[in-house]
């Protein structure tokens, strides 16, 4: 006869608890986990029933651990760590990798890199389940630090800023304008031509914004940022309708260039090179599955013709 007091712990529920505790709010945890807030609330409520007490105080500022929750947190983190270590040991000795791998990538990479990686992994290692997250370089860096993703693909600018990951793809920055625009009609455009142009750019402190601001000061160029948008899709839509110019790599506008909706000229004097790096979280050792996905990303990046094309 089974013990009615014995609890069968749900590891996914424990992971949700740790994520909420680390983020301090349901909204942030929902973004990190890619889950709706009501689903997270239900899981926390069920865990509180199992623990016979409240784990969080709900305040106007978010979620803070109760005394019980604070006592539970290190024990639950230890359970999750041991579970992951066991999974890694089994997968490493069992032949084919399996399990969940969380990848964070820039929005501009979804079509040229993430979709081919999905199909390659389904063919090669169907036991691996991929979780894709889109974010800015800053968001991806934060997710890597906290261990909420296993693999990140952020931008870096300049050769001195890629020591924290493996250089994967180099892409020059282009001035992007609408179809028929005279300034972006030629293959290249001098950085000085950005002086006074109406621009739509990401808000600070994004990497491209910081780089452009630094170059503008050095070259005595005035950047006329009339609107800020962290969404690449919104930037492209406004440019297409003639509302402003933006600065993007070719891989972010490949389909629009092919369809004739946008034009782009490579920015020169100086050239603004972006490097997409492949980085893994330092919060825990990469699993066999994560190492397999990282290798697939390298293969797709090396074989993709789209990623190697210049602005025109």
Short mmCIF file of C-alpha atoms in Angstrom, two decimals:
data_model
loop_
_atom_site.label_atom_id
_atom_site.label_comp_id
_atom_site.label_asym_id
_atom_site.label_seq_id
_atom_site.Cartn_x
_atom_site.Cartn_y
_atom_site.Cartn_z
CA UNK A 1 0.00 0.00 0.00
CA UNK A 2 1.43 3.37 -1.01
CA UNK A 3 2.08 6.13 1.51
CA UNK A 4 -0.73 8.75 1.10
CA UNK A 5 1.62 11.46 2.43
CA UNK A 6 4.30 10.85 -0.17
CA UNK A 7 4.48 13.69 -2.73
CA UNK A 8 5.44 13.06 -6.34
CA UNK A 9 7.36 16.24 -7.11
CA UNK A 10 6.87 17.74 -10.57
CA UNK A 11 10.25 19.00 -11.77
CA UNK A 12 8.66 21.43 -14.22
CA UNK A 13 6.62 22.92 -11.36
CA UNK A 14 9.79 23.28 -9.30
CA UNK A 15 11.52 25.02 -12.21
CA UNK A 16 8.61 27.47 -12.47
CA UNK A 17 8.95 28.22 -8.74
CA UNK A 18 12.67 28.97 -9.07
CA UNK A 19 12.09 31.15 -12.14
CA UNK A 20 9.43 33.24 -10.38
CA UNK A 21 11.70 33.58 -7.34
CA UNK A 22 14.62 34.75 -9.47
CA UNK A 23 12.57 37.15 -11.60
CA UNK A 24 10.44 38.59 -8.80
CA UNK A 25 7.26 38.81 -10.87
CA UNK A 26 4.86 36.62 -12.83
CA UNK A 27 5.22 38.85 -15.90
CA UNK A 28 9.01 38.48 -16.05
CA UNK A 29 8.79 34.75 -15.35
CA UNK A 30 6.22 34.35 -18.14
CA UNK A 31 8.59 36.05 -20.59
CA UNK A 32 11.51 33.88 -19.48
CA UNK A 33 9.58 30.61 -19.60
CA UNK A 34 7.47 31.40 -22.66
CA UNK A 35 4.30 30.55 -20.68
CA UNK A 36 1.11 32.53 -19.99
CA UNK A 37 0.89 34.09 -16.54
CA UNK A 38 -2.32 32.20 -15.53
CA UNK A 39 -0.59 28.87 -16.17
CA UNK A 40 2.33 29.91 -13.97
CA UNK A 41 -0.07 31.04 -11.21
CA UNK A 42 -1.83 27.67 -11.29
CA UNK A 43 1.45 25.78 -10.97
CA UNK A 44 2.58 27.95 -8.04
CA UNK A 45 -0.79 27.44 -6.34
CA UNK A 46 -0.50 23.65 -6.70
CA UNK A 47 3.04 23.72 -5.31
CA UNK A 48 1.86 25.78 -2.32
CA UNK A 49 -0.79 23.12 -1.62
CA UNK A 50 1.90 20.43 -1.74
CA UNK A 51 4.14 22.47 0.57
CA UNK A 52 1.23 23.24 2.90
CA UNK A 53 1.92 26.96 2.98
CA UNK A 54 2.37 30.13 0.97
CA UNK A 55 5.64 30.37 -0.93
CA UNK A 56 5.19 33.97 -2.16
CA UNK A 57 3.76 37.22 -0.90
CA UNK A 58 1.86 38.91 -3.74
CA UNK A 59 2.51 42.67 -3.62
CA UNK A 60 2.03 45.59 -5.95
CA UNK A 61 5.71 45.31 -6.84
CA UNK A 62 5.58 41.64 -7.76
CA UNK A 63 6.29 38.37 -5.98
CA UNK A 64 8.54 38.07 -2.92
CA UNK A 65 9.43 34.85 -1.13
CA UNK A 66 7.83 34.08 2.21
CA UNK A 67 9.92 32.54 4.98
CA UNK A 68 8.80 29.09 3.78
CA UNK A 69 9.64 29.96 0.19
CA UNK A 70 13.10 31.21 1.16
CA UNK A 71 13.78 27.94 2.99
CA UNK A 72 12.55 25.89 0.04
CA UNK A 73 14.49 27.74 -2.68
CA UNK A 74 18.02 26.33 -2.11
CA UNK A 75 16.67 22.80 -1.66
CA UNK A 76 14.64 22.98 -4.87
CA UNK A 77 17.60 24.43 -6.77
CA UNK A 78 19.69 21.50 -5.56
CA UNK A 79 17.05 18.99 -6.70
CA UNK A 80 16.91 20.58 -10.17
CA UNK A 81 20.69 20.63 -10.45
CA UNK A 82 20.97 16.96 -9.50
CA UNK A 83 18.18 16.08 -11.93
CA UNK A 84 19.96 17.87 -14.76
CA UNK A 85 23.26 16.18 -13.89
CA UNK A 86 21.55 12.77 -13.97
CA UNK A 87 19.95 13.56 -17.34
CA UNK A 88 23.30 14.66 -18.77
CA UNK A 89 24.98 11.49 -17.54
CA UNK A 90 22.32 9.25 -19.05
CA UNK A 91 22.24 11.06 -22.39
CA UNK A 92 26.02 11.16 -22.64
CA UNK A 93 26.22 7.39 -22.27
CA UNK A 94 23.04 6.46 -24.08
CA UNK A 95 24.05 7.29 -27.63
CA UNK A 96 21.60 9.81 -29.09
CA UNK A 97 21.02 13.08 -27.20
CA UNK A 98 17.55 13.98 -25.96
CA UNK A 99 15.90 16.56 -23.75
CA UNK A 100 15.06 20.26 -23.85
CA UNK A 101 17.39 22.91 -25.27
CA UNK A 102 16.53 26.61 -24.96
CA UNK A 103 17.89 28.93 -27.67
CA UNK A 104 17.71 32.73 -27.65
CA UNK A 105 18.28 34.48 -30.97
CA UNK A 106 17.91 37.90 -32.54
CA UNK A 107 14.64 38.40 -34.46
CA UNK A 108 16.56 38.79 -37.72
CA UNK A 109 17.81 35.19 -37.49
CA UNK A 110 14.52 33.33 -37.33
CA UNK A 111 14.14 32.66 -41.06
CA UNK A 112 17.76 32.24 -42.13
CA UNK A 113 19.07 30.32 -39.14
CA UNK A 114 16.45 29.12 -36.65
CA UNK A 115 14.07 27.47 -39.14
CA UNK A 116 16.87 25.43 -40.83
CA UNK A 117 18.21 24.43 -37.38
CA UNK A 118 14.76 23.15 -36.40
CA UNK A 119 14.48 20.92 -39.48
CA UNK A 120 18.06 19.68 -39.14
CA UNK A 121 17.52 18.71 -35.50
CA UNK A 122 14.19 16.99 -36.26
CA UNK A 123 15.97 14.88 -38.85
CA UNK A 124 19.13 14.18 -36.89
CA UNK A 125 18.05 14.08 -33.23
CA UNK A 126 14.25 13.88 -32.88
CA UNK A 127 14.64 13.30 -29.14
CA UNK A 128 15.74 16.91 -28.64
CA UNK A 129 12.95 19.41 -28.06
CA UNK A 130 13.87 22.99 -28.97
CA UNK A 131 12.57 26.10 -27.21
CA UNK A 132 13.12 29.30 -29.21
CA UNK A 133 13.20 32.79 -27.69
CA UNK A 134 13.58 36.09 -29.55
CA UNK A 135 15.21 39.08 -27.90
CA UNK A 136 17.67 41.92 -28.17
CA UNK A 137 21.37 41.34 -27.56
CA UNK A 138 20.98 42.71 -24.03
CA UNK A 139 18.08 40.38 -23.25
CA UNK A 140 19.96 37.39 -24.62
CA UNK A 141 23.02 38.23 -22.51
CA UNK A 142 20.85 38.41 -19.39
CA UNK A 143 19.17 35.07 -20.16
CA UNK A 144 22.60 33.47 -20.58
CA UNK A 145 23.83 34.84 -17.25
CA UNK A 146 20.80 33.53 -15.35
CA UNK A 147 20.78 30.17 -17.14
CA UNK A 148 17.27 30.60 -18.51
CA UNK A 149 18.61 29.69 -21.96
CA UNK A 150 21.29 27.19 -22.89
CA UNK A 151 22.45 28.87 -26.10
CA UNK A 152 22.40 32.52 -27.13
CA UNK A 153 23.09 34.24 -30.45
CA UNK A 154 23.60 37.97 -29.73
CA UNK A 155 25.43 40.66 -31.71
CA UNK A 156 28.84 42.03 -30.86
CA UNK A 157 30.49 45.10 -32.38
CA UNK A 158 34.24 45.27 -33.01
CA UNK A 159 36.91 42.59 -32.71
CA UNK A 160 37.53 43.36 -29.03
CA UNK A 161 33.99 42.45 -27.96
CA UNK A 162 33.69 38.79 -28.99
CA UNK A 163 35.76 37.17 -26.25
CA UNK A 164 32.65 35.89 -24.46
CA UNK A 165 31.54 33.61 -27.29
CA UNK A 166 32.41 31.96 -30.56
CA UNK A 167 32.26 34.22 -33.66
CA UNK A 168 29.60 32.74 -35.92
CA UNK A 169 28.54 35.23 -38.60
CA UNK A 170 29.97 38.59 -39.67
CA UNK A 171 27.62 41.08 -41.27
CA UNK A 172 28.23 44.67 -42.35
CA UNK A 173 25.63 47.25 -41.41
CA UNK A 174 23.55 48.85 -44.16
CA UNK A 175 21.57 52.04 -44.46
CA UNK A 176 18.06 50.83 -45.30
CA UNK A 177 15.58 52.90 -47.27
CA UNK A 178 12.34 52.39 -49.22
CA UNK A 179 12.17 51.13 -52.79
CA UNK A 180 13.25 53.82 -55.28
CA UNK A 181 15.20 55.80 -52.69
CA UNK A 182 18.13 57.69 -54.25
CA UNK A 183 20.45 57.59 -51.23
CA UNK A 184 20.41 53.79 -50.94
CA UNK A 185 20.41 53.14 -54.68
CA UNK A 186 24.20 52.72 -54.86
CA UNK A 187 26.06 49.73 -53.38
CA UNK A 188 27.58 51.83 -50.59
CA UNK A 189 27.05 55.07 -48.70
CA UNK A 190 29.45 57.07 -46.53
CA UNK A 191 28.63 57.26 -42.83
CA UNK A 192 28.66 61.06 -43.14
CA UNK A 193 25.48 60.82 -45.26
CA UNK A 194 23.55 59.82 -42.14
CA UNK A 195 23.93 63.40 -40.88
CA UNK A 196 20.43 64.76 -40.26
CA UNK A 197 18.62 61.82 -41.88
CA UNK A 198 15.32 60.86 -40.21
CA UNK A 199 16.14 57.57 -38.50
CA UNK A 200 14.26 54.84 -36.70
CA UNK A 201 16.65 53.00 -34.37
CA UNK A 202 16.51 50.77 -31.28
CA UNK A 203 16.46 52.55 -27.96
CA UNK A 204 19.63 52.82 -25.90
CA UNK A 205 21.57 50.96 -24.64
CA UNK A 206 21.38 48.57 -27.62
CA UNK A 207 24.68 47.65 -29.24
CA UNK A 208 23.91 49.25 -32.60
CA UNK A 209 22.66 52.46 -30.97
CA UNK A 210 25.76 52.76 -28.78
CA UNK A 211 28.03 52.09 -31.76
CA UNK A 212 26.28 54.63 -33.98
CA UNK A 213 26.33 57.26 -31.23
CA UNK A 214 30.05 56.75 -30.70
CA UNK A 215 30.81 56.98 -34.43
CA UNK A 216 28.59 60.04 -34.79
CA UNK A 217 30.49 61.91 -32.08
CA UNK A 218 33.83 60.91 -33.58
CA UNK A 219 32.84 61.97 -37.11
CA UNK A 220 30.80 65.05 -36.09
CA UNK A 221 27.59 63.58 -37.52
CA UNK A 222 24.18 64.42 -36.07
CA UNK A 223 21.88 61.41 -35.76
CA UNK A 224 18.28 62.56 -36.16
CA UNK A 225 16.41 59.73 -34.42
CA UNK A 226 12.76 60.62 -34.92
CA UNK A 227 11.42 57.38 -33.43
CA UNK A 228 12.79 54.52 -31.36
CA UNK A 229 11.70 50.92 -31.91
CA UNK A 230 13.31 47.73 -30.65
CA UNK A 231 11.16 45.72 -33.07
CA UNK A 232 12.95 44.95 -36.34
CA UNK A 233 9.58 44.34 -38.02
CA UNK A 234 8.35 47.80 -37.02
CA UNK A 235 11.57 49.43 -38.24
CA UNK A 236 11.22 47.77 -41.63
CA UNK A 237 7.51 48.63 -41.95
CA UNK A 238 8.11 52.34 -41.29
CA UNK A 239 11.07 52.45 -43.67
CA UNK A 240 9.09 50.69 -46.40
CA UNK A 241 6.44 53.41 -46.24
CA UNK A 242 9.06 56.16 -46.46
CA UNK A 243 8.78 57.33 -42.87
CA UNK A 244 12.47 57.05 -41.98
CA UNK A 245 15.73 55.21 -42.63
CA UNK A 246 17.23 52.53 -40.41
CA UNK A 247 20.50 50.63 -39.99
CA UNK A 248 20.37 46.85 -40.25
CA UNK A 249 22.49 43.96 -41.57
CA UNK A 250 21.50 42.41 -44.87
CA UNK A 251 20.36 39.17 -43.24
CA UNK A 252 17.60 41.11 -41.44
CA UNK A 253 16.11 42.40 -44.71
CA UNK A 254 16.93 39.60 -47.16
CA UNK A 255 13.31 38.80 -48.04
CA UNK A 256 12.34 42.49 -48.42
CA UNK A 257 15.31 43.14 -50.70
CA UNK A 258 14.38 40.15 -52.82
CA UNK A 259 10.76 41.29 -52.99
CA UNK A 260 11.71 44.87 -53.86
CA UNK A 261 10.09 46.48 -50.80
CA UNK A 262 13.38 47.86 -49.43
CA UNK A 263 16.78 49.03 -50.64
CA UNK A 264 20.05 48.99 -48.73
CA UNK A 265 23.54 50.42 -49.15
CA UNK A 266 26.56 49.19 -47.19
CA UNK A 267 27.80 51.87 -44.82
CA UNK A 268 31.48 52.69 -45.36
CA UNK A 269 34.11 55.07 -43.98
CA UNK A 270 33.81 53.57 -41.50
CA UNK A 271 32.40 50.10 -42.10
CA UNK A 272 30.20 49.01 -39.18
CA UNK A 273 30.72 45.28 -38.78
CA UNK A 274 28.48 43.20 -36.54
CA UNK A 275 29.46 39.74 -35.37
CA UNK A 276 26.86 37.25 -34.27
CA UNK A 277 28.40 35.03 -31.62
CA UNK A 278 27.41 31.60 -30.38
CA UNK A 279 27.49 31.65 -26.57
CA UNK A 280 26.46 29.08 -23.98
CA UNK A 281 25.30 29.80 -20.46
CA UNK A 282 27.88 29.77 -17.68
CA UNK A 283 25.18 28.97 -15.10
CA UNK A 284 25.54 25.23 -15.71
CA UNK A 285 27.61 22.91 -17.94
CA UNK A 286 26.18 22.39 -21.44
CA UNK A 287 24.26 19.15 -21.80
CA UNK A 288 24.90 16.59 -24.52
CA UNK A 289 21.76 17.86 -26.24
CA UNK A 290 22.88 21.51 -26.03
CA UNK A 291 26.28 20.63 -27.48
CA UNK A 292 24.56 18.82 -30.34
CA UNK A 293 22.33 21.82 -31.09
CA UNK A 294 25.32 24.19 -30.98
CA UNK A 295 27.07 22.05 -33.59
CA UNK A 296 23.96 22.12 -35.80
CA UNK A 297 23.87 25.92 -35.54
CA UNK A 298 27.50 26.08 -36.68
CA UNK A 299 26.75 23.85 -39.66
CA UNK A 300 23.70 25.85 -40.75
CA UNK A 301 25.54 29.17 -40.38
CA UNK A 302 28.48 27.89 -42.42
CA UNK A 303 26.30 26.54 -45.23
CA UNK A 304 23.70 29.31 -45.52
CA UNK A 305 24.19 31.41 -48.63
CA UNK A 306 21.79 34.08 -47.41
CA UNK A 307 24.00 34.98 -44.47
CA UNK A 308 26.98 35.65 -46.70
CA UNK A 309 25.34 38.13 -49.11
CA UNK A 310 26.22 41.83 -49.01
CA UNK A 311 23.71 44.68 -48.72
CA UNK A 312 22.90 44.71 -52.46
#
